[in-house]
Every structure is written in structure tokens, then in C-alpha cells.
CSV table of C-alpha atoms and ligand atoms in Angstrom, one decimal:
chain,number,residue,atom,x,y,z
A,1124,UNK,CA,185.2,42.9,82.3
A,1125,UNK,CA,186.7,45.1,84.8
A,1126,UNK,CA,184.5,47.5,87.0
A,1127,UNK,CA,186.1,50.0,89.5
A,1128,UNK,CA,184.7,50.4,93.1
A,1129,UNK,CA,183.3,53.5,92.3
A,1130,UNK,CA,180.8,51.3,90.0
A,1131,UNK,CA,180.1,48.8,92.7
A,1132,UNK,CA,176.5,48.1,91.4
A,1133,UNK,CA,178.0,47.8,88.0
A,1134,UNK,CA,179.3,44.2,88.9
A,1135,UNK,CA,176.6,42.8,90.1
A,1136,UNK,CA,173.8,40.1,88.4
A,1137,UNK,CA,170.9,42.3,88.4
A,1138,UNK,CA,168.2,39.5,89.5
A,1139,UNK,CA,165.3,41.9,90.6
A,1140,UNK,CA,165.8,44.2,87.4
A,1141,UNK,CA,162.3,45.6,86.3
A,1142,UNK,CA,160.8,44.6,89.6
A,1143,UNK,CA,159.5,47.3,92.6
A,1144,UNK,CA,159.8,46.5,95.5
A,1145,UNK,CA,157.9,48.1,99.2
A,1146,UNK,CA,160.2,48.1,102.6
A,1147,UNK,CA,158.4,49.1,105.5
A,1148,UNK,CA,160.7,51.2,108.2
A,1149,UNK,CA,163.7,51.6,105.6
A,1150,UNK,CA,165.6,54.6,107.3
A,1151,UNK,CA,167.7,52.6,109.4
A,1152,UNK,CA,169.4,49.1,110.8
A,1153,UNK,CA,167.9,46.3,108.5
A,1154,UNK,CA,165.3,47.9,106.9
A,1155,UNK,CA,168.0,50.3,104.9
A,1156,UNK,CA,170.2,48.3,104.2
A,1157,UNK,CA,167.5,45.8,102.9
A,1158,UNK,CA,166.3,49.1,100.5
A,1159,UNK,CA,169.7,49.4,99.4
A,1160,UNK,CA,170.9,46.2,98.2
A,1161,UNK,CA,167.1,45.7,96.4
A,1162,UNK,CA,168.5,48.7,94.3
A,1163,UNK,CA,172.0,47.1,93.8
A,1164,UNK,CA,169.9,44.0,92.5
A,1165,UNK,CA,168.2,46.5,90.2
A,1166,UNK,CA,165.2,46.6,92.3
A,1167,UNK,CA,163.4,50.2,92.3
A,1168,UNK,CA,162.4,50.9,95.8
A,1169,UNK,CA,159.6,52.7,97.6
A,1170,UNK,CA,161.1,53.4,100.7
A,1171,UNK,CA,158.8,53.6,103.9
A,1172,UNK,CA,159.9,55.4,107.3
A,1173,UNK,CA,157.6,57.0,110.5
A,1174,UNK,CA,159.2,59.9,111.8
A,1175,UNK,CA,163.7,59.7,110.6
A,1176,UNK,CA,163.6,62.1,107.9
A,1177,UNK,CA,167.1,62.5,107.6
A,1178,UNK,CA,167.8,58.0,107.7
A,1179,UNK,CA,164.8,58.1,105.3
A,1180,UNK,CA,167.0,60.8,103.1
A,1181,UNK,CA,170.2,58.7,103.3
A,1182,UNK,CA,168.5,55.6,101.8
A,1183,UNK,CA,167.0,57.2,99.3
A,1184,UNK,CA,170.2,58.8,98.2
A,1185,UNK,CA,172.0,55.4,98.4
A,1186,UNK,CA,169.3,54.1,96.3
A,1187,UNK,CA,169.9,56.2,93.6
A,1188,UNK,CA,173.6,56.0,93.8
A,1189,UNK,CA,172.9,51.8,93.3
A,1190,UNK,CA,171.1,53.2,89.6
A,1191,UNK,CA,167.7,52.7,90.9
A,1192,UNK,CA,165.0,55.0,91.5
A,1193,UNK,CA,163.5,55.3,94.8
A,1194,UNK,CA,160.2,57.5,96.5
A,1195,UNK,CA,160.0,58.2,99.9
A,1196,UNK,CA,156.7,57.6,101.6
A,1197,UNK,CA,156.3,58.5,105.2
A,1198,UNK,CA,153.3,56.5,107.0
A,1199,UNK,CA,152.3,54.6,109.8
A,1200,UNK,CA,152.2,51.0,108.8
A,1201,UNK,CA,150.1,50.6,111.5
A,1202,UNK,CA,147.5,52.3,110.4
A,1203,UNK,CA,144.9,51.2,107.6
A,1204,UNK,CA,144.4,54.3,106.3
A,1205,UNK,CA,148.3,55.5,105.9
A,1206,UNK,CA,148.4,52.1,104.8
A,1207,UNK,CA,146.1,52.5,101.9
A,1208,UNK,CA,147.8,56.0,101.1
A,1209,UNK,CA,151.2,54.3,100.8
A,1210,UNK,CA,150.1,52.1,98.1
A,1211,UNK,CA,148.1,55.0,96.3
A,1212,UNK,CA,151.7,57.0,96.2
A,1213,UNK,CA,153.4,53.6,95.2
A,1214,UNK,CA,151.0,52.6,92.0
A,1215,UNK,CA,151.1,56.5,90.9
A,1216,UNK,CA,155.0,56.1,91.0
A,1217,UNK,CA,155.6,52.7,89.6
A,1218,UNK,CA,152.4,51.1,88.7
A,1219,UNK,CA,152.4,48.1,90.5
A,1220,UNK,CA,154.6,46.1,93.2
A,1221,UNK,CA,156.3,43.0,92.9
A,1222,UNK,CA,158.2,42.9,96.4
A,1223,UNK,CA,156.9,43.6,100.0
A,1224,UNK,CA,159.7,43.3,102.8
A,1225,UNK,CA,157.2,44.2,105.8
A,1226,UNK,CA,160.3,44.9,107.9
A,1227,UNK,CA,159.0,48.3,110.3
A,1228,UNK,CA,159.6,47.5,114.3
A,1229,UNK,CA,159.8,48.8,117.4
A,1230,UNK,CA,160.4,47.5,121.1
A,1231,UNK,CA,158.9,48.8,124.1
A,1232,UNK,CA,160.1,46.7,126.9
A,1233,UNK,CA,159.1,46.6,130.8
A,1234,UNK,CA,158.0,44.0,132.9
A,1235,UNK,CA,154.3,43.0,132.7
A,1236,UNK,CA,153.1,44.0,135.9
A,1237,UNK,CA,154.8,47.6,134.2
A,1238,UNK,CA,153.3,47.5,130.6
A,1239,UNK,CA,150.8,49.7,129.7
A,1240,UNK,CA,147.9,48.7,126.9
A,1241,UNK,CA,149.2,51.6,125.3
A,1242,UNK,CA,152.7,50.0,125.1
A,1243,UNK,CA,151.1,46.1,124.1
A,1244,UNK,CA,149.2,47.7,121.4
A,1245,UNK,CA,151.8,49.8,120.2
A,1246,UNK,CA,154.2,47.0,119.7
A,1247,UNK,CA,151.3,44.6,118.2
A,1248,UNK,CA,150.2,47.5,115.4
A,1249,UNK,CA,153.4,48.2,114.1
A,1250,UNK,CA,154.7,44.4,114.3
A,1251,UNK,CA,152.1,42.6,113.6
A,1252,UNK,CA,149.2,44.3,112.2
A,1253,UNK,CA,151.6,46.4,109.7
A,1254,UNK,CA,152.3,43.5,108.7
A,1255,UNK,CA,148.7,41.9,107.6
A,1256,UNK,CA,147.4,45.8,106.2
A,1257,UNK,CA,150.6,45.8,103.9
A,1258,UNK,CA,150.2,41.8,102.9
A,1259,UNK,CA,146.6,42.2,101.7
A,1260,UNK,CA,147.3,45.5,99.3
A,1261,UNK,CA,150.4,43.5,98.0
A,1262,UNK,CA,148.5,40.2,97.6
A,1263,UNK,CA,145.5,42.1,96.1
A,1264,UNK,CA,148.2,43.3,93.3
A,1265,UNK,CA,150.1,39.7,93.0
A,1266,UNK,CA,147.0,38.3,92.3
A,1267,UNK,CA,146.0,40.3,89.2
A,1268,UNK,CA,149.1,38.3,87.3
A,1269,UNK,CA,148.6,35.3,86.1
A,1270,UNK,CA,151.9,32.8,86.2
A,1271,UNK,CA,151.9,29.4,84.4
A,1272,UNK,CA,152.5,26.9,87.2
A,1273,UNK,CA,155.1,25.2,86.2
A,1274,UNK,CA,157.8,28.6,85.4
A,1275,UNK,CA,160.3,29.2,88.3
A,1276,UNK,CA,159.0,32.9,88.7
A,1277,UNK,CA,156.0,34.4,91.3
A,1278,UNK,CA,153.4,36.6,90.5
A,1279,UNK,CA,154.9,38.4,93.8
A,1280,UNK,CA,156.9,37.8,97.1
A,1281,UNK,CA,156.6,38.8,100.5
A,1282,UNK,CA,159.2,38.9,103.3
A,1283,UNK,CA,158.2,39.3,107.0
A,1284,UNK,CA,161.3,41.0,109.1
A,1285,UNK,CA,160.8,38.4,112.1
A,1286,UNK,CA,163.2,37.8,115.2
A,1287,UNK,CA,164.6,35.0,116.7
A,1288,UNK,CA,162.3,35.9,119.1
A,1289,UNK,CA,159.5,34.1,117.3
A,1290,UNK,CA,160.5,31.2,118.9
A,1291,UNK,CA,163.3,32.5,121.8
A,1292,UNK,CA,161.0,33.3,124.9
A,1293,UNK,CA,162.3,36.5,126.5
A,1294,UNK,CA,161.2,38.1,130.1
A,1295,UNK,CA,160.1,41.5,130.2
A,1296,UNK,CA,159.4,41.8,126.6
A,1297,UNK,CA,156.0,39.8,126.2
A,1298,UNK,CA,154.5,42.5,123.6
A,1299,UNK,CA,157.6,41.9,121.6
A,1300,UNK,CA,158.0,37.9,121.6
A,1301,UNK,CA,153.8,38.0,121.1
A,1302,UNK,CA,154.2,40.3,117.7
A,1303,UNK,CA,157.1,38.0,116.2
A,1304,UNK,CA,155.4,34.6,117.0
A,1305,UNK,CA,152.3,36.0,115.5
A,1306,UNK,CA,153.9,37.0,112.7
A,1307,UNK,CA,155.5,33.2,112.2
A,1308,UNK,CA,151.9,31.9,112.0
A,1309,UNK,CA,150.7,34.6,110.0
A,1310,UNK,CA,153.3,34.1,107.4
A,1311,UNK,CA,152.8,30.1,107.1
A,1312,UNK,CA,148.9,30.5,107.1
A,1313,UNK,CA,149.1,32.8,104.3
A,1314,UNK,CA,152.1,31.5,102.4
A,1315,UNK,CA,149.6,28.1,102.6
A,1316,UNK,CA,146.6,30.2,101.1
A,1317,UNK,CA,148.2,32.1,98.7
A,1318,UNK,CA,150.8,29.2,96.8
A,1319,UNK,CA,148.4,28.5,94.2
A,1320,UNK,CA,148.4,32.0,92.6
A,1321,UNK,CA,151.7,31.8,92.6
A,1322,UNK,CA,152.8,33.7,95.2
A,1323,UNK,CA,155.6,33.4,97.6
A,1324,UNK,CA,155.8,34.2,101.6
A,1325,UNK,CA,158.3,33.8,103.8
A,1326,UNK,CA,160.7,35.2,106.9
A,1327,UNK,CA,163.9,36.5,108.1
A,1328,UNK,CA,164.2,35.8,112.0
A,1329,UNK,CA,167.7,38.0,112.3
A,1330,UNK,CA,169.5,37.5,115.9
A,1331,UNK,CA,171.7,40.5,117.0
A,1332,UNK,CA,171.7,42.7,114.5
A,1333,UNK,CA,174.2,45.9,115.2
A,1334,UNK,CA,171.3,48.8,114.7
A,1335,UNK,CA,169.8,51.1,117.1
A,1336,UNK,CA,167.1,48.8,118.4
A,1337,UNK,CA,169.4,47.2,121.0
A,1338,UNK,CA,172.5,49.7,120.4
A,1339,UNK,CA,172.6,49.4,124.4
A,1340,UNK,CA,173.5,45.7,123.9
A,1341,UNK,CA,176.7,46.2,121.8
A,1342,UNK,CA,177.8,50.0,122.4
A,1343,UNK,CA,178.9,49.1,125.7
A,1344,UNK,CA,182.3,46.9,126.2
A,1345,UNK,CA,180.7,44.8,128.9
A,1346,UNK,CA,176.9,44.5,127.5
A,1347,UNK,CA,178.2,43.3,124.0
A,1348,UNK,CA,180.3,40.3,125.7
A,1349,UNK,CA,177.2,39.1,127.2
A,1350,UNK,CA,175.4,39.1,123.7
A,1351,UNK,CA,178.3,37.6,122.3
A,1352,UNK,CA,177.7,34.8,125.1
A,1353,UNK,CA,174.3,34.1,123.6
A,1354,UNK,CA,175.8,33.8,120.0
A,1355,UNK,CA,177.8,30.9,119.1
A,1356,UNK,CA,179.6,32.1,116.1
A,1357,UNK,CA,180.7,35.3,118.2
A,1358,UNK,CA,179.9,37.9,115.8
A,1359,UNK,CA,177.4,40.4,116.5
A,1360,UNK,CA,175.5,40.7,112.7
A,1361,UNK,CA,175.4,43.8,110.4
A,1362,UNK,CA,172.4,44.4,108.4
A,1363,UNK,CA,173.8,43.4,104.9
A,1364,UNK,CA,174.4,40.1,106.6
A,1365,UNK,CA,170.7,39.7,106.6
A,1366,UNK,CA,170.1,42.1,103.5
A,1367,UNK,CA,172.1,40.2,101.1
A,1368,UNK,CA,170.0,36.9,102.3
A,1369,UNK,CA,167.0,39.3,101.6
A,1370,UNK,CA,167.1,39.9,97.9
A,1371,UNK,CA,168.6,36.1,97.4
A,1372,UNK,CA,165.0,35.1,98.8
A,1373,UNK,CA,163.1,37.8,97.0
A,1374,UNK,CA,165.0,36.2,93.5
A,1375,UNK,CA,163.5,33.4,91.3
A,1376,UNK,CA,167.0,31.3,92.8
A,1377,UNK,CA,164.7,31.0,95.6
A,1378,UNK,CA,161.5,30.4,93.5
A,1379,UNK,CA,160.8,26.7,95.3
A,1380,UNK,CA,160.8,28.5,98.7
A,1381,UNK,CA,157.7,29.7,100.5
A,1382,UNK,CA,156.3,29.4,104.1
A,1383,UNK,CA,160.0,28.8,105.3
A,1384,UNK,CA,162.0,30.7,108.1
A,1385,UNK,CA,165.7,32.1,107.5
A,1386,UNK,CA,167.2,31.9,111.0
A,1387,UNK,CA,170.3,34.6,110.6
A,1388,UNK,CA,171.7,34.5,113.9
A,1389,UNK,CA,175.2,33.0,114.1
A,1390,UNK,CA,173.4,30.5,115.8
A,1391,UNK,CA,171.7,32.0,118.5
A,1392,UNK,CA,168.8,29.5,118.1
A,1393,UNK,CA,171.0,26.6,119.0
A,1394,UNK,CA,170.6,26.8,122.9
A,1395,UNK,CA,174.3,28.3,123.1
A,1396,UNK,CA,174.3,27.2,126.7
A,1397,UNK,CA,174.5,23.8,125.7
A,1398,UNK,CA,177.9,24.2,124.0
A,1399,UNK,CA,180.0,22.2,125.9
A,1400,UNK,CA,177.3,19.5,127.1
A,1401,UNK,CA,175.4,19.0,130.4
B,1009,BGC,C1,165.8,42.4,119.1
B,1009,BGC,C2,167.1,42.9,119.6
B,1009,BGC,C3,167.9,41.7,120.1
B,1009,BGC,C4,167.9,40.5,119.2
B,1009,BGC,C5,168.6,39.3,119.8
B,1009,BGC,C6,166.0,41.3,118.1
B,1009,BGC,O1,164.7,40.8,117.6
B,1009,BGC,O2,165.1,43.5,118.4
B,1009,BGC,O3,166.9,43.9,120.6
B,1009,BGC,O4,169.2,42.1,120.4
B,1009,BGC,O5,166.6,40.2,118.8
B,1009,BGC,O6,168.1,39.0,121.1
């Protein structure tokens, strides 16, 4: 059958029809684009954002032009109690969730003889701990299905938004690195307690992603050849590169997958200095 542009979503295998689906910090970089192609999968979304109104607006319109509905909630992951709020708004919208991509994340970097508590504890609520308060309400609602063991469905999935920074030291950000290794324990230990009921947890460690989190690293001519330096496939990423890897992970194609880590990085993680030998 022939579909024109105009009815891009239209073309597409709808895999997450009938299922909602959570993303934490959705009005920009990864965590939009992740909102968006949910919806093209036929996903309806409840889109989370902090402070963008406007990013949070844009999503939500592009949302609804993929043929799904989408809410805005604006909370502080980091916080139990806007935490708790989210999901009230959430269940009063859609009734239950099916899909958490805990994606919200910020960088505050400085030296450590230069970082303030206030700066560590910043970076470790809304990386880390966001992470754990929006895991347990999710789990809390996974759990109330019951999913014969043997069908290639969940009764729920979770994505962590990582970094290759889980495992890729890096100077001057030690509140940042912390948060994402944290989060790659986290993940295992809970994808390891959870399997039973069915439920499936995993990551996305994304490399250089072109958002505004490290904007400074690719809007300027000489600062993006040095990232491209550290990337072997000499590309600097978009967000639908890791996006699209998000709702195949999120589908029952990827039913047999928990506890795992997606490295999307063009190969950042393969010591790029090592290229040509020692
Ligand atoms: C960071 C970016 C950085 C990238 C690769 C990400 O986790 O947020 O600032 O460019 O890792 O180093």
C-alpha cells in the first residue's frame, strides 16, 4: 500500500499499540525524540519535563501529530513526592503504564576540589535517584499483571537513559560518571529481582549525542573534531539514532532481553586511541 510523507506514522508496524508509556525529561535531545518515536510505534505517552515549557509543548504536539495521545506532566523526578504526583496524573489519564524510559539528566561539571555538595547531590537526585522513585511506582504497577512464563510479552519494561560514562572514567565530572555507574548496577540488580514477574530492565549507554547537554562539544568547528577523535565511526549521534534502538528494546522483538546494556556510541567504548596499534 502506498502512504505519502505526510502520513509518515501511517507506514509504520505499530509494536507498542495499546501500550503507555512514562519518559522522564522529554522536552529535549534524547528524551523527545525517544517520546516521539514511542507515539510513531503507537505508544501513548506521558511526557515528563522540569522547567522547558515550550520543548515540553513541541513533543507533545509531535506526539499527537504521530496519532497518539500525550499529557504533559511537569515534576522533579528527583523528588518522591512530585514523583508520586506524576503517577497520580498518569493512572487518572491512562490507567496504568506499561513503559518507563527513566531518561531526565543533567551535568554539573567542575573539578573536585571545585564541587559543591550542592552540585554532587544535584547530579545524583536527578540521575540516579529519579531513577529508583520512578522504577518502584512502575514495578508496583507491572507487578499487578500476571504473564504466563513461557509467552514472549512483559508484564512491563523499563529503560535507564545511561552514558558511556558508566564505564568511560572522565576528570572533572565525578558526580556525573558516579550517577551513570550507579545506575549500571541498579539496573542489573533489579532486572535480577524482578525477571520472574516478568518484567524486563535494561539500558541505553548513548556516546555523543548532538543535544544541548554538550552542545559546546559540537557547535564549535574545532571542539567537535576533538569529539569526533574519540569516536571511531566519525559521526557525532542524533537522538533518533538512539530513539529508534529505544522502542525496538521496549517491543516483544526484544522480549528475551533484560539486565543488558545497548552501547550506542559509534564506538566510543572501543579505546579509539588504540586504532592503529601500540
Ligand atoms: C555526556 C555528553 C558527552 C557524551 C560523550 C554523555 O553522557 O552527557 O556531554 O558528550 O557522554 O562523552
Amino acid at each position: 500500500m502506498f502512504f505519502s510523507d505526510n502520513n509518515k506514522h501511517l507506514k509504520m508496524d505499530k509494536k507498542l499499540k495499546g501500550q503507555c508509556a512514562i519518559v522522564t525529561g522529554a522536552s529535549s535531545g534524547i528524551g523527545q525524540a525517544i517520546a516521539i518515536e514511542l507515539a510513531l510505534n503507537g505508544a501513548d505517552v506521558a511526557i515528563n519535563f522540569h522547567s522547558n515549557d515550550e520543548g515540553a509543548a513541541d513533543t507533545l504536539q509531535q506526539v499527537q501529530n504521530a496519532g497518539a495521545k500525550g499529557i504533559l506532566i511537569k515534576a522533579d523526578v528527583g523528588r518522591e513526592a512530585e514523583v508520586l504526583r506524576m503517577y497520580e496524573e498518569v493512572y487518572k489519564e491512562f490507567n496504568t503504564v506499561d513503559i518507563l524510559i527513566s531518561n531526565a539528566g543533567i551535568q554539573k561539571d567542575n573539578p573536585i576540589t571545585e564541587m559543591s555538595l550542592e552540585d554532587w547531590q544535584a547530579v545524583l537526585d536527578t540521575n540516579l535517584t529519579a531513577g529508583f522513585l520512578c522504577a518502584r511506582e512502575a514495578i508496583k504497577e507491572f507487578q499487578k499483571r500476571s504473564i504466563p512464563q513461557n509467552e514472549k510479552r512483559s508484564a512491563g519494561k523499563i529503560v535507564f537513559i545511561s552514558s558511556v560514562h558508566d564505564i568511560i572514567p572522565w576528570g572533572k565530572r565525578t558526580n556525573y560518571t558516579a550517577s551513570k555507574g550507579g545506575i549500571s548496577m541498579f539496573m542489573k540488580s533489579l532486572a535480577l529481582e524482578v525477571a520472574a514477574k516478568k518484567i524486563r530492565v535494561n539500558s541505553i549507554s548513548p556516546g555523543a549525542i548532538r543535544t544541548n547537554i554538550n552542545d559546546e562539544s559540537w557547535k564549535d568547528p574545532e571542539e567537535a573534531k576533538k569529539m569526533l577523535d574519540l569516536i571511531p565511526y566519525k559521526r557525532i549521534g542524533d537522538p533518533e539514532d538512539v530513539a529508534k534502538a529505544a522502542a525496538w528494546l521496549c517491543s516483544d522483538d526484544a522480549d528475551y532481553i533484560t539486565g543488558a546494556t545497548l552501547y550506542i556510541d559509534g564506538g566510543m567504548t572501543l579505546y579509539p586511541s588504540f586504532e592503529e596499534g601500540a
